[in-house]
């Protein structure tokens, strides 16, 4: 049941990453961001009120759609709003804040679940509702966001672009430059371009190889209990290890724009693979599991930050969100098999 629920959430990533990114490329990044946060928030609130596992899985699917869209669109938006010299750093800052949230969610959830009820409400419902509440609180800020400069430029919306630039205290485009740009519509024909299609397939393969061990590890808490650890020990191993996400996020900041992204990806993925293998060898060693998990999650954070920026930069503006969405969606969909494969390996 846990594997099924986890995989349903990841299936939502696939739907959101592919479907809402089309909306982002045709209608703009800003309205797509508003739609994704509404789905994420409402899905979390509904999951908190679910009455059985079927409802839980369906509402987690809805939450996953919002999350999948967020992941795919955010890298496009940050890349399009940042100068080239700082694009990697700004992407890393955003991802670092996400890692901090992910890391803190473990102990917060654990402390809440230790209480059967909080203010008369089942504690697990509060855990699920927190994400939805925070998402909906962020909605007014989303509405105030400016539209992506490069998206407006690619669509030939020069007057809107100038208005956004001036509202941010940036000089509008010079008159003699405005004739250089014409509206270029979103079109699936772009993917008939062989280099674009090869890039999509390449990134799908890379993201799949990165994500399948990570998604399989969603069930590690259960597996540690099966190996003889208490539930508290099992959760603490993952909680302490997850501090590595923040460490890896911090590591990515000074390196983001000083080292080629492909080299960062190669180094980080090599370290992560070694750390995952070490966890298998150190399954009976509590301290060893914590250290290996810390290294695995730290290298994963560095890898994801670099890979998000690199993926977004590899596609033209008019199909950037959708291309990133296809890569995110297909690779995460394939990687969703991770928890199921994990269960099949059990005796």
PDB file of N, CA and C in Angstrom, residues 119-209:
ATOM      1  N   UNK A 119      -4.820  19.276  18.799  1.00  0.00           N
ATOM      2  CA  UNK A 119      -6.058  20.076  18.828  1.00  0.00           C
ATOM      3  C   UNK A 119      -7.255  19.287  18.292  1.00  0.00           C
ATOM      4  N   UNK A 120      -7.306  18.015  18.701  1.00  0.00           N
ATOM      5  CA  UNK A 120      -8.444  17.174  18.356  1.00  0.00           C
ATOM      6  C   UNK A 120      -8.441  16.627  16.942  1.00  0.00           C
ATOM      7  N   UNK A 121      -7.345  16.822  16.204  1.00  0.00           N
ATOM      8  CA  UNK A 121      -7.252  16.330  14.815  1.00  0.00           C
ATOM      9  C   UNK A 121      -6.159  15.278  14.749  1.00  0.00           C
ATOM     10  N   UNK A 122      -6.413  14.206  14.000  1.00  0.00           N
ATOM     11  CA  UNK A 122      -5.383  13.175  13.819  1.00  0.00           C
ATOM     12  C   UNK A 122      -4.107  13.823  13.308  1.00  0.00           C
ATOM     13  N   UNK A 123      -2.972  13.499  13.939  1.00  0.00           N
ATOM     14  CA  UNK A 123      -1.722  14.199  13.645  1.00  0.00           C
ATOM     15  C   UNK A 123      -1.259  14.004  12.203  1.00  0.00           C
ATOM     16  N   UNK A 124      -1.500  12.812  11.621  1.00  0.00           N
ATOM     17  CA  UNK A 124      -1.048  12.600  10.241  1.00  0.00           C
ATOM     18  C   UNK A 124      -1.792  13.509   9.265  1.00  0.00           C
ATOM     19  N   UNK A 125      -3.032  13.872   9.605  1.00  0.00           N
ATOM     20  CA  UNK A 125      -3.791  14.795   8.748  1.00  0.00           C
ATOM     21  C   UNK A 125      -3.148  16.189   8.777  1.00  0.00           C
ATOM     22  N   UNK A 126      -2.654  16.580   9.937  1.00  0.00           N
ATOM     23  CA  UNK A 126      -1.994  17.889  10.053  1.00  0.00           C
ATOM     24  C   UNK A 126      -0.718  17.904   9.221  1.00  0.00           C
ATOM     25  N   UNK A 127       0.026  16.791   9.252  1.00  0.00           N
ATOM     26  CA  UNK A 127       1.263  16.687   8.463  1.00  0.00           C
ATOM     27  C   UNK A 127       0.962  16.946   6.980  1.00  0.00           C
ATOM     28  N   UNK A 128      -0.085  16.309   6.463  1.00  0.00           N
ATOM     29  CA  UNK A 128      -0.434  16.471   5.046  1.00  0.00           C
ATOM     30  C   UNK A 128      -0.993  17.861   4.762  1.00  0.00           C
ATOM     31  N   UNK A 129      -1.720  18.420   5.729  1.00  0.00           N
ATOM     32  CA  UNK A 129      -2.354  19.727   5.507  1.00  0.00           C
ATOM     33  C   UNK A 129      -1.350  20.877   5.518  1.00  0.00           C
ATOM     34  N   UNK A 130      -0.211  20.696   6.200  1.00  0.00           N
ATOM     35  CA  UNK A 130       0.781  21.776   6.279  1.00  0.00           C
ATOM     36  C   UNK A 130       1.211  22.217   4.877  1.00  0.00           C
ATOM     37  N   UNK A 131       1.534  21.236   4.033  1.00  0.00           N
ATOM     38  CA  UNK A 131       2.002  21.566   2.681  1.00  0.00           C
ATOM     39  C   UNK A 131       0.943  22.348   1.901  1.00  0.00           C
ATOM     40  N   UNK A 132      -0.309  21.906   2.007  1.00  0.00           N
ATOM     41  CA  UNK A 132      -1.385  22.586   1.298  1.00  0.00           C
ATOM     42  C   UNK A 132      -1.619  23.994   1.803  1.00  0.00           C
ATOM     43  N   UNK A 133      -1.531  24.164   3.117  1.00  0.00           N
ATOM     44  CA  UNK A 133      -1.741  25.491   3.709  1.00  0.00           C
ATOM     45  C   UNK A 133      -0.659  26.466   3.251  1.00  0.00           C
ATOM     46  N   UNK A 134       0.600  26.022   3.317  1.00  0.00           N
ATOM     47  CA  UNK A 134       1.713  26.881   2.890  1.00  0.00           C
ATOM     48  C   UNK A 134       1.600  27.214   1.404  1.00  0.00           C
ATOM     49  N   UNK A 135       1.211  26.227   0.597  1.00  0.00           N
ATOM     50  CA  UNK A 135       1.070  26.459  -0.846  1.00  0.00           C
ATOM     51  C   UNK A 135       0.026  27.529  -1.132  1.00  0.00           C
ATOM     52  N   UNK A 136      -1.120  27.439  -0.470  1.00  0.00           N
ATOM     53  CA  UNK A 136      -2.193  28.406  -0.708  1.00  0.00           C
ATOM     54  C   UNK A 136      -1.836  29.788  -0.163  1.00  0.00           C
ATOM     55  N   UNK A 137      -1.050  29.843   0.931  1.00  0.00           N
ATOM     56  CA  UNK A 137      -0.590  31.139   1.451  1.00  0.00           C
ATOM     57  C   UNK A 137       0.311  31.834   0.424  1.00  0.00           C
ATOM     58  N   UNK A 138       1.051  31.036  -0.348  1.00  0.00           N
ATOM     59  CA  UNK A 138       1.971  31.623  -1.332  1.00  0.00           C
ATOM     60  C   UNK A 138       1.256  32.145  -2.584  1.00  0.00           C
ATOM     61  N   UNK A 139      -0.032  31.821  -2.727  1.00  0.00           N
ATOM     62  CA  UNK A 139      -0.774  32.198  -3.944  1.00  0.00           C
ATOM     63  C   UNK A 139      -0.743  33.701  -4.230  1.00  0.00           C
ATOM     64  N   UNK A 140      -1.001  34.578  -3.225  1.00  0.00           N
ATOM     65  CA  UNK A 140      -0.955  36.027  -3.525  1.00  0.00           C
ATOM     66  C   UNK A 140       0.404  36.482  -4.057  1.00  0.00           C
ATOM     67  N   UNK A 141       1.478  35.843  -3.591  1.00  0.00           N
ATOM     68  CA  UNK A 141       2.811  36.204  -4.085  1.00  0.00           C
ATOM     69  C   UNK A 141       2.981  35.763  -5.535  1.00  0.00           C
ATOM     70  N   UNK A 142       2.416  34.609  -5.873  1.00  0.00           N
ATOM     71  CA  UNK A 142       2.467  34.142  -7.261  1.00  0.00           C
ATOM     72  C   UNK A 142       1.761  35.134  -8.198  1.00  0.00           C
ATOM     73  N   UNK A 143       0.649  35.640  -7.738  1.00  0.00           N
ATOM     74  CA  UNK A 143      -0.131  36.564  -8.570  1.00  0.00           C
ATOM     75  C   UNK A 143       0.666  37.837  -8.855  1.00  0.00           C
ATOM     76  N   UNK A 144       1.560  38.224  -7.944  1.00  0.00           N
ATOM     77  CA  UNK A 144       2.364  39.438  -8.111  1.00  0.00           C
ATOM     78  C   UNK A 144       3.636  39.207  -8.929  1.00  0.00           C
ATOM     79  N   UNK A 145       3.937  37.959  -9.266  1.00  0.00           N
ATOM     80  CA  UNK A 145       5.164  37.669 -10.022  1.00  0.00           C
ATOM     81  C   UNK A 145       5.127  38.294 -11.409  1.00  0.00           C
ATOM     82  N   UNK A 146       6.261  38.795 -11.913  1.00  0.00           N
ATOM     83  CA  UNK A 146       6.307  39.261 -13.301  1.00  0.00           C
ATOM     84  C   UNK A 146       6.379  38.071 -14.257  1.00  0.00           C
ATOM     85  N   UNK A 147       5.897  38.256 -15.457  1.00  0.00           N
ATOM     86  CA  UNK A 147       6.015  37.209 -16.470  1.00  0.00           C
ATOM     87  C   UNK A 147       7.477  37.099 -16.914  1.00  0.00           C
ATOM     88  N   UNK A 148       7.856  35.939 -17.393  1.00  0.00           N
ATOM     89  CA  UNK A 148       9.227  35.706 -17.854  1.00  0.00           C
ATOM     90  C   UNK A 148       9.591  36.644 -19.008  1.00  0.00           C
ATOM     91  N   UNK A 149      10.755  37.314 -18.881  1.00  0.00           N
ATOM     92  CA  UNK A 149      11.223  38.217 -19.930  1.00  0.00           C
ATOM     93  C   UNK A 149      11.367  37.484 -21.263  1.00  0.00           C
ATOM     94  N   UNK A 150      12.057  36.355 -21.222  1.00  0.00           N
ATOM     95  CA  UNK A 150      12.387  35.661 -22.470  1.00  0.00           C
ATOM     96  C   UNK A 150      11.154  35.030 -23.111  1.00  0.00           C
ATOM     97  N   UNK A 151      10.174  34.638 -22.295  1.00  0.00           N
ATOM     98  CA  UNK A 151       8.941  34.109 -22.872  1.00  0.00           C
ATOM     99  C   UNK A 151       8.207  35.217 -23.622  1.00  0.00           C
ATOM    100  N   UNK A 152       8.098  36.393 -23.016  1.00  0.00           N
ATOM    101  CA  UNK A 152       7.446  37.526 -23.688  1.00  0.00           C
ATOM    102  C   UNK A 152       8.179  37.889 -24.972  1.00  0.00           C
ATOM    103  N   UNK A 153       9.506  37.847 -24.913  1.00  0.00           N
ATOM    104  CA  UNK A 153      10.313  38.171 -26.090  1.00  0.00           C
ATOM    105  C   UNK A 153      10.096  37.139 -27.198  1.00  0.00           C
ATOM    106  N   UNK A 154      10.092  35.858 -26.827  1.00  0.00           N
ATOM    107  CA  UNK A 154       9.906  34.794 -27.814  1.00  0.00           C
ATOM    108  C   UNK A 154       8.516  34.857 -28.449  1.00  0.00           C
ATOM    109  N   UNK A 155       7.545  35.359 -27.710  1.00  0.00           N
ATOM    110  CA  UNK A 155       6.182  35.469 -28.228  1.00  0.00           C
ATOM    111  C   UNK A 155       5.945  36.776 -28.978  1.00  0.00           C
ATOM    112  N   UNK A 156       6.960  37.648 -29.022  1.00  0.00           N
ATOM    113  CA  UNK A 156       6.797  38.921 -29.705  1.00  0.00           C
ATOM    114  C   UNK A 156       5.934  39.911 -28.954  1.00  0.00           C
ATOM    115  N   UNK A 157       5.745  39.703 -27.649  1.00  0.00           N
ATOM    116  CA  UNK A 157       4.908  40.601 -26.828  1.00  0.00           C
ATOM    117  C   UNK A 157       5.787  41.731 -26.287  1.00  0.00           C
ATOM    118  N   UNK A 158       6.243  42.588 -27.202  1.00  0.00           N
ATOM    119  CA  UNK A 158       7.233  43.607 -26.857  1.00  0.00           C
ATOM    120  C   UNK A 158       6.670  44.660 -25.904  1.00  0.00           C
ATOM    121  N   UNK A 159       5.430  45.093 -26.135  1.00  0.00           N
ATOM    122  CA  UNK A 159       4.848  46.122 -25.272  1.00  0.00           C
ATOM    123  C   UNK A 159       4.694  45.609 -23.837  1.00  0.00           C
ATOM    124  N   UNK A 160       4.230  44.360 -23.686  1.00  0.00           N
ATOM    125  CA  UNK A 160       4.110  43.778 -22.345  1.00  0.00           C
ATOM    126  C   UNK A 160       5.481  43.620 -21.694  1.00  0.00           C
ATOM    127  N   UNK A 161       6.468  43.230 -22.517  1.00  0.00           N
ATOM    128  CA  UNK A 161       7.829  43.075 -22.018  1.00  0.00           C
ATOM    129  C   UNK A 161       8.359  44.405 -21.486  1.00  0.00           C
ATOM    130  N   UNK A 162       8.153  45.477 -22.252  1.00  0.00           N
ATOM    131  CA  UNK A 162       8.610  46.797 -21.816  1.00  0.00           C
ATOM    132  C   UNK A 162       7.929  47.224 -20.516  1.00  0.00           C
ATOM    133  N   UNK A 163       6.629  46.901 -20.405  1.00  0.00           N
ATOM    134  CA  UNK A 163       5.903  47.264 -19.173  1.00  0.00           C
ATOM    135  C   UNK A 163       6.476  46.536 -17.964  1.00  0.00           C
ATOM    136  N   UNK A 164       6.779  45.244 -18.133  1.00  0.00           N
ATOM    137  CA  UNK A 164       7.360  44.462 -17.040  1.00  0.00           C
ATOM    138  C   UNK A 164       8.741  45.002 -16.681  1.00  0.00           C
ATOM    139  N   UNK A 165       9.552  45.278 -17.707  1.00  0.00           N
ATOM    140  CA  UNK A 165      10.899  45.793 -17.465  1.00  0.00           C
ATOM    141  C   UNK A 165      10.858  47.112 -16.693  1.00  0.00           C
ATOM    142  N   UNK A 166       9.988  48.020 -17.129  1.00  0.00           N
ATOM    143  CA  UNK A 166       9.911  49.330 -16.476  1.00  0.00           C
ATOM    144  C   UNK A 166       9.374  49.218 -15.050  1.00  0.00           C
ATOM    145  N   UNK A 167       8.442  48.264 -14.824  1.00  0.00           N
ATOM    146  CA  UNK A 167       7.904  48.088 -13.468  1.00  0.00           C
ATOM    147  C   UNK A 167       8.969  47.604 -12.495  1.00  0.00           C
ATOM    148  N   UNK A 168      10.024  46.977 -13.035  1.00  0.00           N
ATOM    149  CA  UNK A 168      11.126  46.475 -12.211  1.00  0.00           C
ATOM    150  C   UNK A 168      12.324  47.422 -12.215  1.00  0.00           C
ATOM    151  N   UNK A 169      12.132  48.600 -12.825  1.00  0.00           N
ATOM    152  CA  UNK A 169      13.209  49.583 -12.850  1.00  0.00           C
ATOM    153  C   UNK A 169      14.287  49.280 -13.864  1.00  0.00           C
ATOM    154  N   UNK A 170      13.941  48.508 -14.913  1.00  0.00           N
ATOM    155  CA  UNK A 170      14.889  48.154 -15.965  1.00  0.00           C
ATOM    156  C   UNK A 170      14.505  48.905 -17.241  1.00  0.00           C
ATOM    157  N   UNK A 171      15.488  49.403 -17.969  1.00  0.00           N
ATOM    158  CA  UNK A 171      15.211  50.163 -19.189  1.00  0.00           C
ATOM    159  C   UNK A 171      14.519  49.281 -20.217  1.00  0.00           C
ATOM    160  N   UNK A 172      13.511  49.809 -20.935  1.00  0.00           N
ATOM    161  CA  UNK A 172      12.837  49.022 -21.979  1.00  0.00           C
ATOM    162  C   UNK A 172      13.765  48.772 -23.159  1.00  0.00           C
ATOM    163  N   UNK A 173      13.333  47.891 -24.054  1.00  0.00           N
ATOM    164  CA  UNK A 173      14.126  47.605 -25.254  1.00  0.00           C
ATOM    165  C   UNK A 173      14.271  48.860 -26.098  1.00  0.00           C
ATOM    166  N   UNK A 174      15.419  49.013 -26.706  1.00  0.00           N
ATOM    167  CA  UNK A 174      15.612  50.143 -27.616  1.00  0.00           C
ATOM    168  C   UNK A 174      14.744  49.949 -28.853  1.00  0.00           C
ATOM    169  N   UNK A 175      14.283  51.074 -29.407  1.00  0.00           N
ATOM    170  CA  UNK A 175      13.337  51.011 -30.538  1.00  0.00           C
ATOM    171  C   UNK A 175      13.904  50.234 -31.712  1.00  0.00           C
ATOM    172  N   UNK A 176      15.205  50.391 -31.989  1.00  0.00           N
ATOM    173  CA  UNK A 176      15.774  49.700 -33.156  1.00  0.00           C
ATOM    174  C   UNK A 176      15.961  48.206 -32.932  1.00  0.00           C
ATOM    175  N   UNK A 177      15.808  47.751 -31.689  1.00  0.00           N
ATOM    176  CA  UNK A 177      15.912  46.314 -31.410  1.00  0.00           C
ATOM    177  C   UNK A 177      14.571  45.605 -31.518  1.00  0.00           C
ATOM    178  N   UNK A 178      13.491  46.367 -31.443  1.00  0.00           N
ATOM    179  CA  UNK A 178      12.172  45.740 -31.388  1.00  0.00           C
ATOM    180  C   UNK A 178      11.787  45.051 -32.691  1.00  0.00           C
ATOM    181  N   UNK A 179      12.410  45.468 -33.777  1.00  0.00           N
ATOM    182  CA  UNK A 179      12.088  44.848 -35.065  1.00  0.00           C
ATOM    183  C   UNK A 179      12.804  43.506 -35.252  1.00  0.00           C
ATOM    184  N   UNK A 180      13.733  43.210 -34.342  1.00  0.00           N
ATOM    185  CA  UNK A 180      14.502  41.975 -34.489  1.00  0.00           C
ATOM    186  C   UNK A 180      13.720  40.743 -34.055  1.00  0.00           C
ATOM    187  N   UNK A 181      12.635  40.965 -33.326  1.00  0.00           N
ATOM    188  CA  UNK A 181      11.926  39.847 -32.718  1.00  0.00           C
ATOM    189  C   UNK A 181      10.528  39.709 -33.302  1.00  0.00           C
ATOM    190  N   UNK A 182      10.141  38.520 -33.600  1.00  0.00           N
ATOM    191  CA  UNK A 182       8.789  38.253 -34.084  1.00  0.00           C
ATOM    192  C   UNK A 182       8.197  37.125 -33.273  1.00  0.00           C
ATOM    193  N   UNK A 183       6.880  37.062 -33.230  1.00  0.00           N
ATOM    194  CA  UNK A 183       6.205  36.047 -32.426  1.00  0.00           C
ATOM    195  C   UNK A 183       6.492  34.649 -32.967  1.00  0.00           C
ATOM    196  N   UNK A 184       6.898  33.741 -32.082  1.00  0.00           N
ATOM    197  CA  UNK A 184       7.154  32.354 -32.475  1.00  0.00           C
ATOM    198  C   UNK A 184       6.278  31.477 -31.608  1.00  0.00           C
ATOM    199  N   UNK A 185       5.308  30.826 -32.233  1.00  0.00           N
ATOM    200  CA  UNK A 185       4.326  30.059 -31.487  1.00  0.00           C
ATOM    201  C   UNK A 185       4.878  28.708 -31.060  1.00  0.00           C
ATOM    202  N   UNK A 186       4.281  28.211 -29.974  1.00  0.00           N
ATOM    203  CA  UNK A 186       4.588  26.856 -29.517  1.00  0.00           C
ATOM    204  C   UNK A 186       4.146  25.864 -30.587  1.00  0.00           C
ATOM    205  N   UNK A 187       4.985  24.917 -30.911  1.00  0.00           N
ATOM    206  CA  UNK A 187       4.628  23.920 -31.924  1.00  0.00           C
ATOM    207  C   UNK A 187       5.347  22.617 -31.632  1.00  0.00           C
ATOM    208  N   UNK A 188       4.576  21.528 -31.735  1.00  0.00           N
ATOM    209  CA  UNK A 188       5.174  20.202 -31.548  1.00  0.00           C
ATOM    210  C   UNK A 188       6.127  19.853 -32.684  1.00  0.00           C
ATOM    211  N   UNK A 189       6.042  20.600 -33.788  1.00  0.00           N
ATOM    212  CA  UNK A 189       6.950  20.343 -34.911  1.00  0.00           C
ATOM    213  C   UNK A 189       8.404  20.565 -34.517  1.00  0.00           C
ATOM    214  N   UNK A 190       8.605  21.373 -33.478  1.00  0.00           N
ATOM    215  CA  UNK A 190       9.967  21.612 -32.997  1.00  0.00           C
ATOM    216  C   UNK A 190      10.653  20.297 -32.673  1.00  0.00           C
ATOM    217  N   UNK A 191       9.877  19.303 -32.221  1.00  0.00           N
ATOM    218  CA  UNK A 191      10.457  18.039 -31.797  1.00  0.00           C
ATOM    219  C   UNK A 191      10.780  17.112 -32.971  1.00  0.00           C
ATOM    220  N   UNK A 192      10.444  17.564 -34.204  1.00  0.00           N
ATOM    221  CA  UNK A 192      10.901  16.847 -35.385  1.00  0.00           C
ATOM    222  C   UNK A 192      12.354  17.190 -35.687  1.00  0.00           C
ATOM    223  N   UNK A 193      12.822  18.256 -35.037  1.00  0.00           N
ATOM    224  CA  UNK A 193      14.213  18.650 -35.164  1.00  0.00           C
ATOM    225  C   UNK A 193      15.072  17.597 -34.462  1.00  0.00           C
ATOM    226  N   UNK A 194      15.945  16.948 -35.212  1.00  0.00           N
ATOM    227  CA  UNK A 194      16.708  15.814 -34.675  1.00  0.00           C
ATOM    228  C   UNK A 194      17.533  16.161 -33.445  1.00  0.00           C
ATOM    229  N   UNK A 195      18.295  17.288 -33.438  1.00  0.00           N
ATOM    230  CA  UNK A 195      19.067  17.620 -32.229  1.00  0.00           C
ATOM    231  C   UNK A 195      18.190  17.801 -30.992  1.00  0.00           C
ATOM    232  N   UNK A 196      17.000  18.426 -31.161  1.00  0.00           N
ATOM    233  CA  UNK A 196      16.103  18.628 -30.026  1.00  0.00           C
ATOM    234  C   UNK A 196      15.618  17.284 -29.492  1.00  0.00           C
ATOM    235  N   UNK A 197      15.200  16.394 -30.399  1.00  0.00           N
ATOM    236  CA  UNK A 197      14.703  15.088 -29.971  1.00  0.00           C
ATOM    237  C   UNK A 197      15.800  14.261 -29.302  1.00  0.00           C
ATOM    238  N   UNK A 198      17.019  14.326 -29.840  1.00  0.00           N
ATOM    239  CA  UNK A 198      18.127  13.584 -29.233  1.00  0.00           C
ATOM    240  C   UNK A 198      18.436  14.115 -27.837  1.00  0.00           C
ATOM    241  N   UNK A 199      18.322  15.444 -27.665  1.00  0.00           N
ATOM    242  CA  UNK A 199      18.547  16.027 -26.349  1.00  0.00           C
ATOM    243  C   UNK A 199      17.499  15.524 -25.363  1.00  0.00           C
ATOM    244  N   UNK A 200      16.239  15.465 -25.809  1.00  0.00           N
ATOM    245  CA  UNK A 200      15.165  14.970 -24.939  1.00  0.00           C
ATOM    246  C   UNK A 200      15.470  13.541 -24.494  1.00  0.00           C
ATOM    247  N   UNK A 201      15.807  12.678 -25.434  1.00  0.00           N
ATOM    248  CA  UNK A 201      16.087  11.274 -25.113  1.00  0.00           C
ATOM    249  C   UNK A 201      17.303  11.154 -24.185  1.00  0.00           C
ATOM    250  N   UNK A 202      18.317  11.965 -24.444  1.00  0.00           N
ATOM    251  CA  UNK A 202      19.526  11.942 -23.615  1.00  0.00           C
ATOM    252  C   UNK A 202      19.199  12.312 -22.174  1.00  0.00           C
ATOM    253  N   UNK A 203      18.451  13.404 -22.002  1.00  0.00           N
ATOM    254  CA  UNK A 203      18.143  13.856 -20.643  1.00  0.00           C
ATOM    255  C   UNK A 203      17.173  12.919 -19.939  1.00  0.00           C
ATOM    256  N   UNK A 204      16.260  12.292 -20.679  1.00  0.00           N
ATOM    257  CA  UNK A 204      15.370  11.301 -20.069  1.00  0.00           C
ATOM    258  C   UNK A 204      16.208  10.162 -19.472  1.00  0.00           C
ATOM    259  N   UNK A 205      17.191   9.695 -20.239  1.00  0.00           N
ATOM    260  CA  UNK A 205      18.045   8.602 -19.758  1.00  0.00           C
ATOM    261  C   UNK A 205      18.829   9.012 -18.516  1.00  0.00           C
ATOM    262  N   UNK A 206      19.391  10.220 -18.541  1.00  0.00           N
ATOM    263  CA  UNK A 206      20.182  10.690 -17.397  1.00  0.00           C
ATOM    264  C   UNK A 206      19.307  10.832 -16.152  1.00  0.00           C
ATOM    265  N   UNK A 207      18.152  11.520 -16.305  1.00  0.00           N
ATOM    266  CA  UNK A 207      17.262  11.732 -15.153  1.00  0.00           C
ATOM    267  C   UNK A 207      16.738  10.404 -14.606  1.00  0.00           C
ATOM    268  N   UNK A 208      16.434   9.459 -15.495  1.00  0.00           N
ATOM    269  CA  UNK A 208      15.945   8.145 -15.044  1.00  0.00           C
ATOM    270  C   UNK A 208      16.988   7.459 -14.159  1.00  0.00           C
ATOM    271  N   UNK A 209      18.247   7.453 -14.620  1.00  0.00           N
ATOM    272  CA  UNK A 209      19.309   6.791 -13.865  1.00  0.00           C
ATOM    273  C   UNK A 209      19.561   7.482 -12.525  1.00  0.00           C
TER     274      UNK A 209
END
